[in-house]
Coordinates of C-alpha atoms in Angstrom, one line a residue:
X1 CA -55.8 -3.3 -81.8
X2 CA -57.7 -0.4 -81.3
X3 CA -59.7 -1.9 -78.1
X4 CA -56.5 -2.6 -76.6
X5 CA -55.2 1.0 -77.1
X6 CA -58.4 2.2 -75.5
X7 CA -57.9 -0.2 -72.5
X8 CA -54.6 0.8 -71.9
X9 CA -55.3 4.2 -72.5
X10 CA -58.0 3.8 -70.0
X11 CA -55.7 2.7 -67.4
X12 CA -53.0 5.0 -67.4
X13 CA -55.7 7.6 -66.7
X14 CA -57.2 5.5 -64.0
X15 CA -53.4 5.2 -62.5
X16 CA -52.8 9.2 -62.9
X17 CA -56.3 9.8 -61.5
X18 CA -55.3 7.5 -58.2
X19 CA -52.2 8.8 -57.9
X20 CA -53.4 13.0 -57.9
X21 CA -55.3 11.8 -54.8
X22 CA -52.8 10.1 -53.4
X23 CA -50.7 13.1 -53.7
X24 CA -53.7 15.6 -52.4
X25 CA -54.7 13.2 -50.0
X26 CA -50.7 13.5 -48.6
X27 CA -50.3 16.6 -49.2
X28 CA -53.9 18.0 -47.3
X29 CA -53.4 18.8 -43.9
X30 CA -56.0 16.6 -41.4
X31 CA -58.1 18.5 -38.8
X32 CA -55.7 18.8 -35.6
X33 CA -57.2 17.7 -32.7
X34 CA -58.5 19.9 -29.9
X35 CA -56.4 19.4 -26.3
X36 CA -59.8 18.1 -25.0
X37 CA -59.8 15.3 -27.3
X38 CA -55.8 14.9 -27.1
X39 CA -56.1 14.2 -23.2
X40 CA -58.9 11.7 -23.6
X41 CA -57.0 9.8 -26.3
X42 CA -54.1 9.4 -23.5
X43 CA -53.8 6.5 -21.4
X44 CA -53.2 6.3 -18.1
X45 CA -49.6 7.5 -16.6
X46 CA -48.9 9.3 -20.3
X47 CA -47.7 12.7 -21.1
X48 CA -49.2 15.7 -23.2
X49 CA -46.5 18.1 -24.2
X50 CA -48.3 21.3 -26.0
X51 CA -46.7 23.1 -28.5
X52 CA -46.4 27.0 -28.3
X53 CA -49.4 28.6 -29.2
X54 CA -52.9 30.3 -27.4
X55 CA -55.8 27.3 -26.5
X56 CA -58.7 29.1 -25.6
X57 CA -60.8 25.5 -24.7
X58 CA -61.6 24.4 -20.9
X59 CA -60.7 21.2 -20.1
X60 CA -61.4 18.3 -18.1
X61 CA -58.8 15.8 -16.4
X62 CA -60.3 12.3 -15.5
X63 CA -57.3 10.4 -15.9
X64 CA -53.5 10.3 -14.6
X65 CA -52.1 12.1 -16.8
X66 CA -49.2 14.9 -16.9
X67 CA -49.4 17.8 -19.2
X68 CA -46.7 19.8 -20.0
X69 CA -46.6 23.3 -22.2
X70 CA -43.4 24.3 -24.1
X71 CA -42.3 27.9 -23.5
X72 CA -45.7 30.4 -25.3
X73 CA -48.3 28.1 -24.1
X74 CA -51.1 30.2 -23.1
X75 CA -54.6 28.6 -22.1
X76 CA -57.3 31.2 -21.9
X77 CA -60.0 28.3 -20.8
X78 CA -59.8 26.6 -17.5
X79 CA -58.6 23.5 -16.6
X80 CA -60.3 21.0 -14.4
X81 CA -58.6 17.7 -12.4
X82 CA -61.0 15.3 -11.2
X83 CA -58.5 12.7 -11.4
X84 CA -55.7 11.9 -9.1
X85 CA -51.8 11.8 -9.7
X86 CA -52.3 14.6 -12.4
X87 CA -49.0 17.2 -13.1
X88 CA -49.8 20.4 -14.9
X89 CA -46.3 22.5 -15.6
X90 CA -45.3 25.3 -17.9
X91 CA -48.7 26.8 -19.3
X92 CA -49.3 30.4 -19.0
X93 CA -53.1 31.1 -17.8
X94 CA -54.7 34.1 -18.8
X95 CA -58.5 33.1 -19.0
X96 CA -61.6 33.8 -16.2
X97 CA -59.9 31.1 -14.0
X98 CA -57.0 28.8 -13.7
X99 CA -57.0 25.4 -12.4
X100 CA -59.5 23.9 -10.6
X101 CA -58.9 20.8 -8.1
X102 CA -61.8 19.0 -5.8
X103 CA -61.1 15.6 -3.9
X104 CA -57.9 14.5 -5.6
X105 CA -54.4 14.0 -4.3
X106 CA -50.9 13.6 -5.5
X107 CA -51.9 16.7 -7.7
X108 CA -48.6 18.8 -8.6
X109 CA -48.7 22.2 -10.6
X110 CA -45.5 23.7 -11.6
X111 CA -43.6 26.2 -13.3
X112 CA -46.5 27.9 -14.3
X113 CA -47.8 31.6 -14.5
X114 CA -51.7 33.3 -13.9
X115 CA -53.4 35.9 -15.0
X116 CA -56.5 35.0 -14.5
X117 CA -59.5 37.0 -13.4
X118 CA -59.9 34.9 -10.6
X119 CA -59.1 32.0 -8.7
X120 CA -56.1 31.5 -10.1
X121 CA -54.9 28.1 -8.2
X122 CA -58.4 26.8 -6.5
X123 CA -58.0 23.5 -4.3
X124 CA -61.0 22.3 -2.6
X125 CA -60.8 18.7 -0.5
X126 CA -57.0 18.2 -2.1
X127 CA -54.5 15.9 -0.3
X128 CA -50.8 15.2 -0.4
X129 CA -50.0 18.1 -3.6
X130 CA -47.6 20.9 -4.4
X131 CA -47.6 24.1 -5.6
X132 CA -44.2 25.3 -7.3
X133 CA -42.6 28.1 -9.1
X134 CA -45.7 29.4 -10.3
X135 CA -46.0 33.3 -10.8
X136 CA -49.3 35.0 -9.6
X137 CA -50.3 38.6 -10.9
X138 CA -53.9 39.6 -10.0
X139 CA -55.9 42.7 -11.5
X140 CA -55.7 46.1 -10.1
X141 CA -58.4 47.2 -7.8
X142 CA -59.6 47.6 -4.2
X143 CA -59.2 43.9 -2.7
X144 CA -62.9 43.4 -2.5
X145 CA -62.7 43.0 -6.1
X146 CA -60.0 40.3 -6.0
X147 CA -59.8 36.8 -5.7
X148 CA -56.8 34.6 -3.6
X149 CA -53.9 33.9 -5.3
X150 CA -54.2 30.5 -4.3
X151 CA -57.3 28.8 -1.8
X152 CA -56.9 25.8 0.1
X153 CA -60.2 24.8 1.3
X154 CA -60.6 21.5 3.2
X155 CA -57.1 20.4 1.9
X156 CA -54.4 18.0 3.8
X157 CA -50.3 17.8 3.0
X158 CA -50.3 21.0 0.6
X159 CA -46.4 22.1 0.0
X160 CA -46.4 25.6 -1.7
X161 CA -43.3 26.6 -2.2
X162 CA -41.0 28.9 -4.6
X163 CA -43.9 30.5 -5.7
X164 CA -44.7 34.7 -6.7
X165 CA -47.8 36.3 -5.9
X166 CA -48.7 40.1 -6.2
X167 CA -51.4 41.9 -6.0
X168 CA -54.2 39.2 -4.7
X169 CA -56.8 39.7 -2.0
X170 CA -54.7 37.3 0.2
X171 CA -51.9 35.6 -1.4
X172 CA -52.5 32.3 0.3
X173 CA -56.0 31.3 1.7
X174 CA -56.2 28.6 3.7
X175 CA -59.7 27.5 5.5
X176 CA -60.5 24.7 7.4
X177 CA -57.0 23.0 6.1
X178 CA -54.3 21.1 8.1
X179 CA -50.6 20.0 7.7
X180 CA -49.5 22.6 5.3
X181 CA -46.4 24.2 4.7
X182 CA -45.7 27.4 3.1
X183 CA -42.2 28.0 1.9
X184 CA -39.9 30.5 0.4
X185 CA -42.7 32.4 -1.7
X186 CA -42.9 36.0 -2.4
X187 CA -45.7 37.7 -1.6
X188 CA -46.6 41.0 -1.7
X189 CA -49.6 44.2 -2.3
X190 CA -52.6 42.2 -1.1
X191 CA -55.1 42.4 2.0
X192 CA -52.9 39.5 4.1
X193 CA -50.4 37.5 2.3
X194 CA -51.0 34.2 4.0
X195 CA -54.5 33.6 5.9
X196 CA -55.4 31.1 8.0
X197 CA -58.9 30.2 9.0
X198 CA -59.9 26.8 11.6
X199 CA -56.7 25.2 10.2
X200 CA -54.0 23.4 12.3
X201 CA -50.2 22.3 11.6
X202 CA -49.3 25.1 9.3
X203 CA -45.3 25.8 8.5
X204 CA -44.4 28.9 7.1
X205 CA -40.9 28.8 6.7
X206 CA -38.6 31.2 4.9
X207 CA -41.2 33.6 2.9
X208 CA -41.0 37.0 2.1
X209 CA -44.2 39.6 3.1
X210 CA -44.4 42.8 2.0
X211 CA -47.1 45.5 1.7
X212 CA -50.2 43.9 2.9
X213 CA -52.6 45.3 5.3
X214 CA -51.7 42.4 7.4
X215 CA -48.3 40.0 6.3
X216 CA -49.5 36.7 8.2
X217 CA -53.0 36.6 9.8
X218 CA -54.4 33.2 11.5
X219 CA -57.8 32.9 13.0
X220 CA -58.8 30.6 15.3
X221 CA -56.6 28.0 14.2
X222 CA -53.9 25.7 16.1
X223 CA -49.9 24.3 16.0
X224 CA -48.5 27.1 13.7
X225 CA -45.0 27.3 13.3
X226 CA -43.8 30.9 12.0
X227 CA -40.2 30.7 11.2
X228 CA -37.4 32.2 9.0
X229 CA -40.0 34.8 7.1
X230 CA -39.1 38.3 6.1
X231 CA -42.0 40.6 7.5
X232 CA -41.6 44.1 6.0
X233 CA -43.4 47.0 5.5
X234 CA -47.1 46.5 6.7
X235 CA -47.4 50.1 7.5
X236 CA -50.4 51.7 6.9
X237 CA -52.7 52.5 10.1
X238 CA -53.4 49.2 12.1
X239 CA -51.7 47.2 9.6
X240 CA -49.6 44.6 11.0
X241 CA -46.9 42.2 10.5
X242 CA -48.5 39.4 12.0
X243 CA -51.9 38.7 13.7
X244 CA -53.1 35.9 16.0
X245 CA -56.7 36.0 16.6
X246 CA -58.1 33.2 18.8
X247 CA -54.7 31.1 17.8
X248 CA -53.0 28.6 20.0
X249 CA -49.9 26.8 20.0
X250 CA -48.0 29.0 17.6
X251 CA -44.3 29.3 17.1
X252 CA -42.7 32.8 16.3
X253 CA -38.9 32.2 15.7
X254 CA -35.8 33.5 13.8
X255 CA -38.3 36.4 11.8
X256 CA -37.2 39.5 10.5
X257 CA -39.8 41.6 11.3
X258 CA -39.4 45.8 10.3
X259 CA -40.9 48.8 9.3
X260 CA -44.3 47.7 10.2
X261 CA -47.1 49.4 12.1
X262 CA -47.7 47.0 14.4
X263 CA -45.1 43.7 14.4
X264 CA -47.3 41.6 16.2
X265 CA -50.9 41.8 16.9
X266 CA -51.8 39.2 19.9
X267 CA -55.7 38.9 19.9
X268 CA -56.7 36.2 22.7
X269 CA -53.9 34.6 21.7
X270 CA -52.8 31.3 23.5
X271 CA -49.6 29.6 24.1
X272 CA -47.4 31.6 22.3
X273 CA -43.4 31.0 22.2
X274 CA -42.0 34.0 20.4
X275 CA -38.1 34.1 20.2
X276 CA -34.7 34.6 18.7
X277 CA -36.5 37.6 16.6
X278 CA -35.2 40.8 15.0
X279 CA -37.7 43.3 15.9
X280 CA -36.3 46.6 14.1
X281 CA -38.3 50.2 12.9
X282 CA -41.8 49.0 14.0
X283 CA -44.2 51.6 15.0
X284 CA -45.6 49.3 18.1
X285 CA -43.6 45.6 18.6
X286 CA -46.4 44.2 20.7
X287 CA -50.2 45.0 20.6
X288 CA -51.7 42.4 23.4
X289 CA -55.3 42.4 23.8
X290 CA -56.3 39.5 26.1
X291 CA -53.3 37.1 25.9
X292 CA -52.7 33.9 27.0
X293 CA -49.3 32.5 28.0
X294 CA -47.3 34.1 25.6
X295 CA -43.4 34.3 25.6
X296 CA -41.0 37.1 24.4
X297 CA -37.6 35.8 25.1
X298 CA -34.2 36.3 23.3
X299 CA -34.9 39.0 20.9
X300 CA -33.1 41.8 19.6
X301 CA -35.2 45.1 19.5
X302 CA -33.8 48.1 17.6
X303 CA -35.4 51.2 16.5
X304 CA -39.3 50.8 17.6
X305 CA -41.0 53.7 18.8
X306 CA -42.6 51.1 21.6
X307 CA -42.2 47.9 22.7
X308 CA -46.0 47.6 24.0
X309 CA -49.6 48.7 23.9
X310 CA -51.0 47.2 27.2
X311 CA -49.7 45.8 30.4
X312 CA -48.1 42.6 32.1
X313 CA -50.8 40.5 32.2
X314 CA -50.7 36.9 30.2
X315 CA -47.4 37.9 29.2
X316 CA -43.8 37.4 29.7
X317 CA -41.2 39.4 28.6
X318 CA -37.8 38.2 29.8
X319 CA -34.2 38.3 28.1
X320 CA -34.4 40.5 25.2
X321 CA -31.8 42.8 23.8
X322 CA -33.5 46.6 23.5
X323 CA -31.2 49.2 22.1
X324 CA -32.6 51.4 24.2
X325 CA -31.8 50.3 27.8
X326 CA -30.1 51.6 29.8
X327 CA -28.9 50.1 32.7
X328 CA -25.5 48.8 33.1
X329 CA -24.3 44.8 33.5
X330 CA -22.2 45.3 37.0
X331 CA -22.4 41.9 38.3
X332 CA -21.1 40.2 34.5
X333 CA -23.4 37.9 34.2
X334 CA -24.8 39.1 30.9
X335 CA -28.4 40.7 32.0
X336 CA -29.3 44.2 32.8
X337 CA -29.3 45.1 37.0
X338 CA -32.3 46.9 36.5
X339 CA -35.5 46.2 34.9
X340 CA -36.4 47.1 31.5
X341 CA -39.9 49.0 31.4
X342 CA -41.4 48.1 28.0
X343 CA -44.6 50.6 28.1
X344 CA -44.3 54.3 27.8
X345 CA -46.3 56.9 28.2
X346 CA -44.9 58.8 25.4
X347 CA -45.8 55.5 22.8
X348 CA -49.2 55.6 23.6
X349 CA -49.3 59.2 22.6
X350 CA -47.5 58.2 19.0
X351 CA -50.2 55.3 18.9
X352 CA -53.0 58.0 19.3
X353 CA -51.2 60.4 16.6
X354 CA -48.7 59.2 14.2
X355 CA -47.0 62.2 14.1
X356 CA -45.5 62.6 17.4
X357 CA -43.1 59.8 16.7
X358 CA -41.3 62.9 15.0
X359 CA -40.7 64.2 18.5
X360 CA -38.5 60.9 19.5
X361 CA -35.3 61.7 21.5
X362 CA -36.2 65.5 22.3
X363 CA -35.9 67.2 25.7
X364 CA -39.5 66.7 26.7
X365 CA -39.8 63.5 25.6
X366 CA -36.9 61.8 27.2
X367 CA -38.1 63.5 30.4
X368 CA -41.5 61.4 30.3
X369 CA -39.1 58.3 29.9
X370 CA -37.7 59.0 33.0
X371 CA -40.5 59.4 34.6
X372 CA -42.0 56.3 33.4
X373 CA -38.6 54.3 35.0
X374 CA -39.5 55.9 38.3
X375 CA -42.8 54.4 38.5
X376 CA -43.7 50.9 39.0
X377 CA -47.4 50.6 38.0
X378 CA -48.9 47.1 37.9
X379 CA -50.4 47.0 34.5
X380 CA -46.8 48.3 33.0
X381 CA -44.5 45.5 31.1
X382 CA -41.3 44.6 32.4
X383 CA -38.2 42.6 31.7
X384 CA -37.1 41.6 34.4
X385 CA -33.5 40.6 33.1
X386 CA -32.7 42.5 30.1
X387 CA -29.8 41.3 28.3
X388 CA -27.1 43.7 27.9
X389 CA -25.7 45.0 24.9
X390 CA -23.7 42.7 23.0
X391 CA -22.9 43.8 19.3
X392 CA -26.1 44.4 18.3
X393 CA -26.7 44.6 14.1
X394 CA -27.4 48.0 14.1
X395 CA -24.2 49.4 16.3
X396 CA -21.8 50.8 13.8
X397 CA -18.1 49.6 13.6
X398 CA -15.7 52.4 13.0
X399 CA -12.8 49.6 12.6
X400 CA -10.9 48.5 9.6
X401 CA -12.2 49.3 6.2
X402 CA -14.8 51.1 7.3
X403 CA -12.6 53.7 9.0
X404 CA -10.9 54.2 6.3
X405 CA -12.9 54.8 3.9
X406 CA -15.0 57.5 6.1
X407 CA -12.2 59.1 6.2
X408 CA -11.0 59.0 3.0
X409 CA -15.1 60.9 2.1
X410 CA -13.9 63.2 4.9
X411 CA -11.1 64.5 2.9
X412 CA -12.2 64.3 -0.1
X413 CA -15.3 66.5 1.2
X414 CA -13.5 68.9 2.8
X415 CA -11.2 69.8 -0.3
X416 CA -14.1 69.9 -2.8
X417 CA -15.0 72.6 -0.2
X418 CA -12.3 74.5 -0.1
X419 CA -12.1 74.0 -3.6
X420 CA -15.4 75.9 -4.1
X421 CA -14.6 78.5 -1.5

């Protein structure tokens, strides 16, 4: 009896011992893995969704995969594709670099944010990709000490589109790249905001530039369409809106272009097609140093101290609305009967010295005007058929609403006056 007892007692213990470590071995939390190890566990086609939280790791992509980050996912490593058909969306980067892509396609990152201390988005030999909705804030600094807020070297079929960069040596760097298109971004406080180098078949379509020392510059590069964009407020000395250096076969339609130093900077330029533009508030419209078949038709010019540097030659100005002219439309058949004489001696004084432009519309100044209509030097740029006025944007209307409320400020200005008196 008593052995039994023993065995039994034995075995109750041996039940309470297997069950404690059943119950520790539950309860214990296991090593998580690291992302690194996470990815290469994946298969092919499969998705990574992260939850909130920093990852300080780089990591490597060899495989399909798509990786997605839930709203606090902050990587402070950098992430590397070497694989195609790879989608990265909604991580925040914060690390030395961003994301990393060499000889892939079908690569997509979106809805993502850097802060990186350089190369944020780096693409190198990419094909058939997007960029999308990412957010792009670089480090303060002089540029030289910047990086691009995203490079395209080598790359084919790149869409970037929706995205916000700031503060960037040049927003979008693209060398030696063809068949891009760059669409509604925001970009703004960098050296240029989109720069092309060797590439061809480029689309900028619908983007916003603002505060660069040059909004959109292309070197030597061919078949660039320029369309829709919002050019603003390049206006430091020599900075320009736009610059085509050794660039053929470009495209310059349906821009806002304002409150720039220069709106467009034509450097050897060839084959240029430059139309339906607003042209308003820019310090010089047209700076032409050895162009090549270029065309200014059908723009509206309001507000710019001068239409152009230099004269006539590889340049045609025809058909333009300038709020400035003059002459008067006898014949109805919509264009000026006189010429319009786009060079002045008074605007290449203000391009000399900024600060005569504060002299505009004095006695002295509209006398030199004159003067300048009087004489028909050969190197001077002329439009031959201005178009005459025809409800230009900036005219004011003193109809309807309008009306009345001016007058209604009127009133109420003149009692508050009397009131004080």
């Amino acid at each position: 009896m008593e052995l039994k007892k023993h065995i039994v007692t034995n075995m109750k213990k041996g039940s309470l011992l297997a069950l404690f470590f059943c119950i520790v071995g539950f309860s214990t939390p296991a090593y998580a893995q690291s992302v690194q190890q996470q990815i290469d566990s994946l298969s092919s086609g499969e998705v990574l969704e992260l939850e909130p939280g920093q990852y300080s790791e780089n990591l490597l992509i060899k495989k399909p995969i798509k990786i997605y980050g839930n709203k606090g996912v902050k990587f402070t490593g950098k992430l590397e594709i070497k694989a195609d058909d790879v989608e990265v969306s909604g991580i925040q980067f914060l690390g030395e670099q961003g994301v990393v892509a060499k000889k892939v396609e079908n690569i997509k990152i979106t809805q993502s944010s850097f802060q990186t201390k350089r190369f944020p988005i780096y693409f190198d030999g990419v094909e058939n990709s997007e960029i999308a909705e990412v957010d792009i804030i670089g480090k303060s600094g002089h540029y030289s000490e910047k990086s691009h807020g995203i490079s395209l070297y080598n790359s084919k079929g790149i869409h970037v589109k929706n995205n916000s960069i700031t503060q960037t040596q040049d927003g979008i760097y693209l060398e030696n790249s063809r068949q891009v298109t760059i669409e509604k971004n925001t970009i703004t406080y960098g050296r240029y905001g989109t720069h092309i180098m060797y590439g061809s078949d480029m689309k900028l379509f619908q983007n916003n530039y603002a505060h660069h020392i040059t909004g959109v510059m292309s070197m030597m590069a061919k078949n660039v369409d320029i369309e829709k964009n919002t050019i603003k407020h390049q206006n430091a000395l020599n900075s320009s809106g736009i610059t085509l250096y050794q660039t053929s076969k470009v495209n310059i339609i349906n821009n806002i272009i304002r409150e720039n130093s220069i709106a467009v900077q034509l450097q050897q330029a060839d084959t240029v097609d430059m139309s339906s533009n607003i042209f308003a508030s820019n310090l010089l419209v047209l700076k032409n140093i050895q162009p090549k078949g270029v065309l200014v038709t059908n723009n509206q010019l309001y507000g710019n101290v001068l239409v152009a540097s230099s004269g006539s030659e590889g340049i045609t100005l025809i058909g333009n609305v300038y709020d400035d002219y003059e002459g008067d439309d006898f014949d109805e058949d919509g264009y000026g009967d006189s010429v319009y004489i786009a060079t002045s001696t008074f605007g290449k004084w203000v391009l000399k010295n900024e600060y005569y432009q504060y002299f505009i519309g004095n006695t002295a100044t509209g006398l030199l005007e004159k003067m300048d209509n009087k004489l028909s030097k050969p190197n001077y740029l002329i439009d031959e058929k201005p178009i005459v006025h025809r409800g230009q944007p900036w005219q004011l209307s003193f109809k309807g609403k309008h009306f009345s409320i001016g007058v209604a400020l009127l009133i109420v200005l003149v009692f508050s006056w009397r009131k004080l008196k």
